[in-house]
Amino acid sequence: MVDQIARDRIKEDLNATLFVEAGAGTGKTTALVGRIVALVCSGVSMEHIAAITFTDRAASELRDQVRRRFEQLVNQDSDTADLAAAALVELDGAALCTLHAFAQRILIDHPIEAGLPPAVELMDDVSGLLEFDERWSLTLHDLLNDPDQTFTVLAGMELGITLDHLRKLALRFDENWDLVEQRLPTAPKPTPLAVDQIVETLQNLTALADHCATSDDKMAEKLNAVAEFTEELARNTADPLSVVRLLSKSPTATGKGAGNKGNWTGEVSVGEVREQLVATHETITDELQRLTNEIIARLIQTIGQSAVAAANQRQRQGQLSFHDLLVLARRVLLHPDHGLAVRKSLSQRYQRLLLDEFQDTDPLQIELAALIADPDTITTDWRQLKPRPGALFFVGDPKQSIYGFRRADISLYLSAQESFDSEGINLERNFRTTGPVIEWVNNIFGQLIIPQAHAQPNYVPLVAQREGSFVGPSVTFLGFDGHEKINADQRRTEDATEVAATITTALAEGWTILDQATGQWRPCRPGDIAILVRTRKPVADLAKALEAAGVPCRIEAGSDPWKNDEVRDLLTTLRAIDDPTDELALITALRSPLFGCSDDDLYAFVSHGGNWNHLEPGKVNLPDDHPVRAGLAWMKKIHEIRPWSNAIELLDRVIRERRAMELAMAHPRPRDAWRRIRTFSDSTRTYCELRSGGLRSFLHWCGLHAHDEVKVDEVVPPEPDDDAVRIMTIHASKGLEFPICVLADLGSTRNTRSLHVSFPAGTTGIAVGFKKDLVNDARRHSQDQSDHHEHLERLRLLYVAATRARDHLVVSLHRKLSKKPAENQVSVCSAEIICEVADPTAVTLSTPVAQPFAVPAPPQTSNLPDLTAWRDDLAAVQERSNRRPTVAATSLTPESTEEDTHTAYGEAGRHGPAAGRAVHKALEIIDFSSDGQAEARQAAAAEDADQKLVASMVSAALRSPSVTAAAQSEHWRELYVAASVDPGLLLEGYIDLAYRDGDGLVIVDYKTDGYQTSEDLDAKVAHYRLQGAAYALMAQKSTNLPIKRMVFCFLGNGPAQERSLDDLSAAMKEARAQAIATR
């Protein structure tokens, strides 16, 4: 039998250091259990064995399997029965645990050597975040109030580094504080930009415009724009921050191919001008990069020192994070005074170390194991250690190394065998997956996983043990042909729809799966199916598509506990209780299921003189049991006990008295709602146990982490009786298997906007990238290698996903086809990678049609309404409630621009960037006959915007023809308008300026967008065409007055430029049609 010799060696060759490469589904855990049992039967006590696994779940499963094997031996009349009985007694205290738990054992056994106090506490997710929050507040305060850091912080902000960036950087440093400590730079204060040299270079460049024979040459126009920029730069040379802001938006970045060579004299050719333009831009870019490096180095030093100091403080206080356990355990073993003594003690106690899932190990794990297995050699390099024969046993699969973001290093796996002179053996026989699926996996990944030194292992083909299923295709492709024109949202919707249709098809056709409990083939059920995704982003679309198809689904591992209706309703209610003046929270809470107030109830309350304040609701002529009055009275009662109650006491009252658990029965999946409520309640209880403070501080903490990258894990316990499709991330599926596995959202591309922090091998620096063009040199130099390793890990991730399937594999390949070659491997989507090597004739290509599916009804226990009729009524109500009653004029643009969508401070804003909002606010209140500078500065200060920029745009607006004409006529500013464009549909918006012109109106809309040329303005007019037409349509229908003109007043580049809609009547018709279409 294939690999039987290798399996026998694992159980028999107990004094050899073995390195087992176990492919997916080859019985790795069984082999590990077999070696443990064999060691005990050979006379090794269970207390002298340590088996280190990757997760708590794996450790629990390993312990259970070992226990069952020993129980079997005890019940047999054999020579090993007594040894097995002794092992059972020792099993509960044995070190069958995760790496962190093993490190904790080391520290508990040697607390004095580790420098720990008598009592040591391990921090969980909530306590760790609380500790970080307190420390980050102090760090940020020091950073913002230190005069030596002023230029660093402010110049960094001008370059695009936000406080949120710094917070996330601090979180990453916390997770890797030992590496940060080793690489902390000594960074001097950043020096300002060499602006005088840059101005001189720009002046030399702009002087070349004299050699152009015509003023309308594109290069000449470009040089004129550069000249204006140079003049502004020269005026601000004394202000280093203004210099940074200006140069970061240098006009030299564009126009490198402009100009007609026929327009330039022989003395200076347009080609020479282009070359100098490029050289000038490179000079500016190099100087900005120099400053960026210095700023990032300074921030690394300051924030890194805080992270290291915090780790040292946690050690002194005995409050340790998971990562602290590993670092401190390693330090104990390497301590120059007592390290050898500790190693010898541990070596005597743990005579055999078995390392499971070694491909995903932290480098610290191999150091701990090697230092214990060789207690005599004095060295800090684990590669020089010589463990005792048989002391170490490694098992893993390098093709499943997918935890690079947790510091797992595949090069460590690839070099460890050579370093320890261990023998490598392979397990190839796959017991999990049917033959046709294994054949497809071998074909695809045999082409994709190509060995590369210290980066990618050799692909060892799997050998199938099982035959294929009877009904249903073994491997199915969806969306193989791809899509020429499709955006990310459309692709994700199409992907989810076809996945749901495929699942209903499988259920309707009865695709057969092998029931592991009975050993018999049977038709599949929803609980036999799992959908695997790389990230959480497509989960909502998948859940929605499955719900529409009538298929129950269960979102596991990776769901965000802050982003669900149950927690949002509870938080909103707590906010309304805490702050009686928060009208939005109060109304939202009343409309939630916790209070059940309809819009009619709310209207009745306010129409009878009610106030949105539960402390002062006003004298309302409504009965006391009116839903709104009763709800406000209850909020007031809870608000009054708030000073004497902590957050968990108040939350418990909300859950209990507003019947949150009972209301979950109306949810399609009540058990999921109950689990989310319990998870939130548990987190709240932990918060209150660890931190004093009232409800407001708790709500602030919740708001802080609602958009954080670090999430409080939602524990999803197994529920075998829950017959529902499971949705989880590929990482969460590691170690699991499913009869039918669906790989979804493979057409998504890499997110390049997230913070990057790494510690490149072979260097002493820390690579940091806040966004694509805001990186330090360490990141720039290591990016190609980092991206390449990320691509290789992505291939291994696909292998892990595909090998989760037992009987059927569905691969959704919906993707956007690109005619341009990809910039690099990492930017190619996973679907495209598979399609490049796949043979479509070897699989089933499917375009499924959704099949009817209904969950079997539970036994009838009472006289309930007809389920079909009730569902029809519910669907009708939901359909009506999902109709948009209003459409905003700003939503009619083809794509939202930064001005329309960008928000500040995490809150919704109508006008986008700070400067844009400030300009609109100033023009709303300003006297058109004044210069408006005082109001402009006040508005800019209120929005934290550039005062000079705001003042300049306000001044330009006041001198524009439209504002000048409005000042001489009756006019209205910031005018709310609305008009019915279809039954039940209201179009609404705010008009910046409207004024009378004879018997009609002129509508003016200010735009603060930046632009360079008249072509830019024409493009912007076309972009905003339907928005402006919507304003005109609403004004006409609301006033019955003709609209003379619709004018866009552009303020983003010097004097105001006005553009009118020439085809206003046609545009108004199109705006109405578009509003109806977006309903």
CSV table of N, CA and C in Angstrom, one decimal, residues 912-1027:
chain,number,residue,atom,x,y,z
A,912,GLY,N,-18.3,66.5,1.5
A,912,GLY,CA,-17.0,65.9,1.3
A,912,GLY,C,-15.8,66.4,2.1
A,913,PRO,N,-14.7,66.7,1.5
A,913,PRO,CA,-13.5,67.1,2.2
A,913,PRO,C,-13.7,68.4,3.1
A,914,ALA,N,-12.8,68.5,4.0
A,914,ALA,CA,-13.0,69.6,5.0
A,914,ALA,C,-13.0,71.0,4.3
A,915,ALA,N,-12.1,71.2,3.3
A,915,ALA,CA,-12.1,72.5,2.6
A,915,ALA,C,-13.5,72.7,1.9
A,916,GLY,N,-14.0,71.7,1.3
A,916,GLY,CA,-15.3,71.9,0.6
A,916,GLY,C,-16.4,72.2,1.5
A,917,ARG,N,-16.4,71.5,2.6
A,917,ARG,CA,-17.5,71.8,3.6
A,917,ARG,C,-17.4,73.2,4.2
A,918,ALA,N,-16.1,73.6,4.4
A,918,ALA,CA,-15.9,75.0,5.0
A,918,ALA,C,-16.3,76.1,4.0
A,919,VAL,N,-16.0,75.9,2.7
A,919,VAL,CA,-16.4,76.8,1.7
A,919,VAL,C,-18.0,76.9,1.6
A,920,HIS,N,-18.6,75.8,1.6
A,920,HIS,CA,-20.1,75.9,1.5
A,920,HIS,C,-20.7,76.5,2.8
A,921,LYS,N,-20.1,76.2,3.9
A,921,LYS,CA,-20.6,76.8,5.2
A,921,LYS,C,-20.5,78.4,5.1
A,922,ALA,N,-19.3,78.8,4.7
A,922,ALA,CA,-19.0,80.2,4.7
A,922,ALA,C,-20.0,80.9,3.7
A,923,LEU,N,-20.2,80.4,2.5
A,923,LEU,CA,-21.0,81.0,1.5
A,923,LEU,C,-22.5,81.0,1.9
A,924,GLU,N,-22.8,80.1,2.8
A,924,GLU,CA,-24.2,80.1,3.3
A,924,GLU,C,-24.6,81.3,4.2
A,925,ILE,N,-23.6,81.8,5.0
A,925,ILE,CA,-23.9,82.8,5.9
A,925,ILE,C,-23.3,84.2,5.6
A,926,ILE,N,-22.4,84.2,4.6
A,926,ILE,CA,-21.6,85.4,4.3
A,926,ILE,C,-22.5,86.5,3.7
A,927,ASP,N,-22.1,87.7,4.0
A,927,ASP,CA,-22.7,88.9,3.3
A,927,ASP,C,-22.0,89.0,1.9
A,928,PHE,N,-22.8,88.9,0.9
A,928,PHE,CA,-22.3,89.0,-0.5
A,928,PHE,C,-21.6,90.3,-0.8
A,929,SER,N,-21.9,91.3,0.0
A,929,SER,CA,-21.2,92.6,-0.3
A,929,SER,C,-19.9,92.8,0.5
A,930,SER,N,-19.6,91.8,1.3
A,930,SER,CA,-18.3,91.9,2.1
A,930,SER,C,-17.2,91.1,1.4
A,931,ASP,N,-16.0,91.1,2.0
A,931,ASP,CA,-14.9,90.3,1.4
A,931,ASP,C,-15.0,88.9,1.9
A,932,GLY,N,-15.7,88.6,2.9
A,932,GLY,CA,-16.0,87.3,3.4
A,932,GLY,C,-14.8,86.5,4.0
A,933,GLN,N,-13.7,87.2,4.3
A,933,GLN,CA,-12.5,86.6,4.8
A,933,GLN,C,-12.7,86.1,6.2
A,934,ALA,N,-13.3,86.9,7.1
A,934,ALA,CA,-13.5,86.5,8.5
A,934,ALA,C,-14.4,85.2,8.6
A,935,GLU,N,-15.5,85.2,7.8
A,935,GLU,CA,-16.3,84.0,7.8
A,935,GLU,C,-15.6,82.8,7.3
A,936,ALA,N,-14.8,83.0,6.2
A,936,ALA,CA,-14.1,81.9,5.6
A,936,ALA,C,-13.1,81.3,6.6
A,937,ARG,N,-12.4,82.1,7.3
A,937,ARG,CA,-11.4,81.6,8.3
A,937,ARG,C,-12.1,80.9,9.5
A,938,GLN,N,-13.3,81.4,9.9
A,938,GLN,CA,-14.0,80.7,11.0
A,938,GLN,C,-14.5,79.4,10.5
A,939,ALA,N,-15.0,79.3,9.3
A,939,ALA,CA,-15.5,78.0,8.8
A,939,ALA,C,-14.4,77.0,8.6
A,940,ALA,N,-13.2,77.5,8.1
A,940,ALA,CA,-12.1,76.6,7.9
A,940,ALA,C,-11.6,76.1,9.3
A,941,ALA,N,-11.6,77.0,10.3
A,941,ALA,CA,-11.1,76.5,11.6
A,941,ALA,C,-12.1,75.5,12.2
A,942,ALA,N,-13.4,75.7,12.0
A,942,ALA,CA,-14.4,74.7,12.5
A,942,ALA,C,-14.2,73.3,11.8
A,943,GLU,N,-13.8,73.3,10.6
A,943,GLU,CA,-13.6,72.1,9.8
A,943,GLU,C,-12.2,71.5,9.8
A,944,ASP,N,-11.3,72.3,10.5
A,944,ASP,CA,-9.9,71.9,10.5
A,944,ASP,C,-9.4,71.8,9.1
A,945,ALA,N,-9.7,72.9,8.3
A,945,ALA,CA,-9.3,72.9,6.9
A,945,ALA,C,-8.2,74.0,6.7
A,946,ASP,N,-7.6,74.0,5.6
A,946,ASP,CA,-6.6,75.0,5.2
A,946,ASP,C,-7.3,76.4,5.1
A,947,GLN,N,-7.0,77.3,6.0
A,947,GLN,CA,-7.7,78.6,6.0
A,947,GLN,C,-7.4,79.4,4.7
A,948,LYS,N,-6.1,79.4,4.2
A,948,LYS,CA,-5.8,80.2,3.0
A,948,LYS,C,-6.6,79.6,1.8
A,949,LEU,N,-6.6,78.3,1.7
A,949,LEU,CA,-7.3,77.7,0.6
A,949,LEU,C,-8.8,78.0,0.6
A,950,VAL,N,-9.4,77.9,1.8
A,950,VAL,CA,-10.9,78.2,1.9
A,950,VAL,C,-11.1,79.7,1.6
A,951,ALA,N,-10.3,80.6,2.2
A,951,ALA,CA,-10.5,82.0,1.9
A,951,ALA,C,-10.4,82.3,0.4
A,952,SER,N,-9.4,81.6,-0.2
A,952,SER,CA,-9.2,81.9,-1.7
A,952,SER,C,-10.4,81.5,-2.5
A,953,MET,N,-11.0,80.3,-2.1
A,953,MET,CA,-12.2,79.8,-2.9
A,953,MET,C,-13.4,80.7,-2.6
A,954,VAL,N,-13.6,81.1,-1.3
A,954,VAL,CA,-14.7,82.0,-1.0
A,954,VAL,C,-14.6,83.3,-1.7
A,955,SER,N,-13.4,83.9,-1.8
A,955,SER,CA,-13.2,85.1,-2.5
A,955,SER,C,-13.5,84.9,-4.0
A,956,ALA,N,-13.1,83.8,-4.6
A,956,ALA,CA,-13.4,83.6,-6.0
A,956,ALA,C,-14.9,83.5,-6.2
A,957,ALA,N,-15.6,82.9,-5.3
A,957,ALA,CA,-17.0,82.7,-5.4
A,957,ALA,C,-17.7,84.1,-5.4
A,958,LEU,N,-17.3,85.0,-4.5
A,958,LEU,CA,-17.9,86.3,-4.4
A,958,LEU,C,-17.7,87.1,-5.6
A,959,ARG,N,-16.6,86.9,-6.3
A,959,ARG,CA,-16.3,87.6,-7.6
A,959,ARG,C,-16.9,87.0,-8.8
A,960,SER,N,-17.6,85.8,-8.6
A,960,SER,CA,-18.2,85.2,-9.8
A,960,SER,C,-19.4,85.9,-10.3
A,961,PRO,N,-19.7,85.8,-11.6
A,961,PRO,CA,-20.9,86.4,-12.2
A,961,PRO,C,-22.2,86.1,-11.5
A,962,SER,N,-22.3,84.8,-11.2
A,962,SER,CA,-23.6,84.3,-10.6
A,962,SER,C,-23.8,84.9,-9.2
A,963,VAL,N,-22.8,84.9,-8.4
A,963,VAL,CA,-23.0,85.4,-7.0
A,963,VAL,C,-23.2,86.9,-7.1
A,964,THR,N,-22.4,87.6,-8.0
A,964,THR,CA,-22.6,89.0,-8.2
A,964,THR,C,-24.0,89.4,-8.6
A,965,ALA,N,-24.6,88.6,-9.5
A,965,ALA,CA,-26.0,88.8,-9.9
A,965,ALA,C,-27.0,88.5,-8.8
A,966,ALA,N,-26.7,87.4,-8.0
A,966,ALA,CA,-27.6,87.1,-6.9
A,966,ALA,C,-27.6,88.2,-5.9
A,967,ALA,N,-26.5,88.8,-5.6
A,967,ALA,CA,-26.4,89.8,-4.6
A,967,ALA,C,-27.4,91.0,-5.0
A,968,GLN,N,-27.7,91.2,-6.3
A,968,GLN,CA,-28.5,92.3,-6.7
A,968,GLN,C,-30.0,91.9,-6.8
A,969,SER,N,-30.3,90.7,-6.5
A,969,SER,CA,-31.6,90.1,-6.7
A,969,SER,C,-32.1,89.4,-5.4
A,970,GLU,N,-33.3,89.0,-5.4
A,970,GLU,CA,-33.8,88.1,-4.4
A,970,GLU,C,-33.2,86.8,-4.5
A,971,HIS,N,-32.6,86.3,-3.4
A,971,HIS,CA,-31.9,85.0,-3.5
A,971,HIS,C,-32.1,84.2,-2.3
A,972,TRP,N,-31.8,82.9,-2.4
A,972,TRP,CA,-31.9,81.9,-1.3
A,972,TRP,C,-30.6,81.0,-1.3
A,973,ARG,N,-30.2,80.8,-0.1
A,973,ARG,CA,-28.9,79.9,0.0
A,973,ARG,C,-29.2,78.7,0.8
A,974,GLU,N,-28.5,77.6,0.4
A,974,GLU,CA,-28.6,76.3,1.1
A,974,GLU,C,-30.1,76.0,1.2
A,975,LEU,N,-30.8,76.0,0.1
A,975,LEU,CA,-32.2,75.8,0.0
A,975,LEU,C,-32.6,74.4,-0.2
A,976,TYR,N,-33.3,73.9,0.8
A,976,TYR,CA,-33.8,72.5,0.7
A,976,TYR,C,-35.0,72.4,-0.3
A,977,VAL,N,-34.9,71.5,-1.3
A,977,VAL,CA,-36.0,71.3,-2.2
A,977,VAL,C,-36.3,69.9,-2.4
A,978,ALA,N,-37.5,69.6,-2.7
A,978,ALA,CA,-37.9,68.2,-2.9
A,978,ALA,C,-39.1,68.2,-3.8
A,979,ALA,N,-39.2,67.1,-4.6
A,979,ALA,CA,-40.3,67.0,-5.5
A,979,ALA,C,-40.6,65.6,-5.8
A,980,SER,N,-41.9,65.3,-6.0
A,980,SER,CA,-42.3,63.9,-6.3
A,980,SER,C,-42.0,63.7,-7.8
A,981,VAL,N,-41.3,62.6,-8.1
A,981,VAL,CA,-41.0,62.3,-9.5
A,981,VAL,C,-41.7,61.0,-9.9
A,982,ASP,N,-42.3,60.3,-8.9
A,982,ASP,CA,-43.0,59.0,-9.2
A,982,ASP,C,-43.8,58.7,-8.0
A,983,PRO,N,-44.9,58.0,-8.1
A,983,PRO,CA,-45.7,57.7,-6.9
A,983,PRO,C,-44.9,57.1,-5.9
A,984,GLY,N,-44.9,57.7,-4.7
A,984,GLY,CA,-44.1,57.1,-3.6
A,984,GLY,C,-42.6,57.4,-3.6
A,985,LEU,N,-42.2,58.2,-4.5
A,985,LEU,CA,-40.7,58.5,-4.7
A,985,LEU,C,-40.5,60.0,-4.7
A,986,LEU,N,-39.6,60.4,-3.7
A,986,LEU,CA,-39.3,61.8,-3.6
A,986,LEU,C,-37.9,62.1,-3.9
A,987,LEU,N,-37.6,63.0,-4.8
A,987,LEU,CA,-36.3,63.5,-5.1
A,987,LEU,C,-36.0,64.7,-4.3
A,988,GLU,N,-34.8,64.7,-3.6
A,988,GLU,CA,-34.6,65.8,-2.6
A,988,GLU,C,-33.1,66.2,-2.7
A,989,GLY,N,-32.8,67.4,-2.2
A,989,GLY,CA,-31.4,67.9,-2.1
A,989,GLY,C,-31.4,69.3,-1.6
A,990,TYR,N,-30.2,69.8,-1.6
A,990,TYR,CA,-30.0,71.2,-1.1
A,990,TYR,C,-29.4,72.0,-2.3
A,991,ILE,N,-29.9,73.1,-2.6
A,991,ILE,CA,-29.4,74.0,-3.6
A,991,ILE,C,-28.5,75.0,-3.0
A,992,ASP,N,-27.3,75.1,-3.4
A,992,ASP,CA,-26.3,76.1,-2.8
A,992,ASP,C,-26.8,77.5,-3.0
A,993,LEU,N,-27.3,77.9,-4.1
A,993,LEU,CA,-27.7,79.3,-4.4
A,993,LEU,C,-28.8,79.3,-5.5
A,994,ALA,N,-29.9,80.0,-5.2
A,994,ALA,CA,-30.9,80.2,-6.2
A,994,ALA,C,-31.3,81.7,-6.2
A,995,TYR,N,-31.5,82.3,-7.3
A,995,TYR,CA,-31.9,83.7,-7.3
A,995,TYR,C,-32.8,84.0,-8.5
A,996,ARG,N,-33.6,85.1,-8.3
A,996,ARG,CA,-34.6,85.4,-9.3
A,996,ARG,C,-33.9,86.1,-10.5
A,997,ASP,N,-34.3,85.8,-11.7
A,997,ASP,CA,-33.9,86.4,-12.9
A,997,ASP,C,-35.1,86.7,-13.8
A,998,GLY,N,-35.7,87.9,-13.6
A,998,GLY,CA,-36.9,88.2,-14.3
A,998,GLY,C,-38.0,87.3,-13.8
A,999,ASP,N,-38.7,86.6,-14.6
A,999,ASP,CA,-39.8,85.8,-14.1
A,999,ASP,C,-39.4,84.3,-13.8
A,1000,GLY,N,-38.1,84.1,-13.8
A,1000,GLY,CA,-37.7,82.7,-13.5
A,1000,GLY,C,-36.6,82.7,-12.5
A,1001,LEU,N,-36.0,81.5,-12.4
A,1001,LEU,CA,-34.9,81.3,-11.4
A,1001,LEU,C,-33.6,80.9,-12.0
A,1002,VAL,N,-32.5,81.2,-11.4
A,1002,VAL,CA,-31.2,80.7,-11.8
A,1002,VAL,C,-30.7,79.8,-10.6
A,1003,ILE,N,-30.3,78.6,-10.9
A,1003,ILE,CA,-29.8,77.7,-9.9
A,1003,ILE,C,-28.2,77.6,-10.0
A,1004,VAL,N,-27.6,77.8,-8.9
A,1004,VAL,CA,-26.1,77.8,-8.8
A,1004,VAL,C,-25.6,76.7,-7.9
A,1005,ASP,N,-24.7,75.9,-8.3
A,1005,ASP,CA,-24.1,74.8,-7.5
A,1005,ASP,C,-22.6,75.1,-7.4
A,1006,TYR,N,-22.0,75.3,-6.2
A,1006,TYR,CA,-20.6,75.5,-6.1
A,1006,TYR,C,-19.9,74.1,-6.1
A,1007,LYS,N,-18.8,74.1,-6.8
A,1007,LYS,CA,-17.9,72.9,-6.9
A,1007,LYS,C,-16.5,73.3,-6.5
A,1008,THR,N,-15.9,72.6,-5.5
A,1008,THR,CA,-14.6,72.9,-5.1
A,1008,THR,C,-13.6,71.9,-5.7
A,1009,ASP,N,-14.0,71.1,-6.7
A,1009,ASP,CA,-13.1,70.1,-7.3
A,1009,ASP,C,-11.9,70.9,-7.9
A,1010,GLY,N,-10.7,70.2,-7.8
A,1010,GLY,CA,-9.5,70.7,-8.5
A,1010,GLY,C,-9.6,70.4,-10.0
A,1011,TYR,N,-9.0,71.2,-10.8
A,1011,TYR,CA,-8.9,71.0,-12.3
A,1011,TYR,C,-7.7,71.7,-12.8
A,1012,GLN,N,-7.3,71.3,-14.0
A,1012,GLN,CA,-6.2,71.9,-14.7
A,1012,GLN,C,-6.5,72.6,-16.0
A,1013,THR,N,-7.3,72.0,-16.8
A,1013,THR,CA,-7.6,72.6,-18.1
A,1013,THR,C,-9.1,72.7,-18.3
A,1014,SER,N,-9.4,73.4,-19.4
A,1014,SER,CA,-10.8,73.6,-19.8
A,1014,SER,C,-11.5,72.2,-20.1
A,1015,GLU,N,-10.7,71.3,-20.6
A,1015,GLU,CA,-11.2,70.0,-20.9
A,1015,GLU,C,-11.6,69.3,-19.6
A,1016,ASP,N,-10.9,69.5,-18.5
A,1016,ASP,CA,-11.2,69.0,-17.2
A,1016,ASP,C,-12.6,69.5,-16.8
A,1017,LEU,N,-12.8,70.9,-17.0
A,1017,LEU,CA,-14.1,71.5,-16.6
A,1017,LEU,C,-15.2,70.9,-17.4
A,1018,ASP,N,-15.0,70.7,-18.7
A,1018,ASP,CA,-16.1,70.1,-19.5
A,1018,ASP,C,-16.4,68.7,-19.0
A,1019,ALA,N,-15.4,67.9,-18.6
A,1019,ALA,CA,-15.6,66.6,-18.1
A,1019,ALA,C,-16.4,66.6,-16.8
A,1020,LYS,N,-16.1,67.6,-16.0
A,1020,LYS,CA,-16.8,67.7,-14.7
A,1020,LYS,C,-18.2,68.1,-14.9
A,1021,VAL,N,-18.5,69.0,-15.8
A,1021,VAL,CA,-19.9,69.4,-16.1
A,1021,VAL,C,-20.6,68.1,-16.5
A,1022,ALA,N,-20.0,67.3,-17.4
A,1022,ALA,CA,-20.7,66.1,-17.8
A,1022,ALA,C,-21.0,65.2,-16.7
A,1023,HIS,N,-20.0,65.1,-15.7
A,1023,HIS,CA,-20.1,64.2,-14.6
A,1023,HIS,C,-21.3,64.7,-13.7
A,1024,TYR,N,-21.4,66.0,-13.5
A,1024,TYR,CA,-22.4,66.5,-12.5
A,1024,TYR,C,-23.7,66.9,-13.2
A,1025,ARG,N,-23.8,66.5,-14.5
A,1025,ARG,CA,-25.0,67.0,-15.3
A,1025,ARG,C,-26.3,66.6,-14.7
A,1026,LEU,N,-26.5,65.3,-14.3
A,1026,LEU,CA,-27.8,64.9,-13.8
A,1026,LEU,C,-28.0,65.5,-12.4
A,1027,GLN,N,-27.0,65.7,-11.6
A,1027,GLN,CA,-27.2,66.3,-10.3
A,1027,GLN,C,-27.7,67.7,-10.5
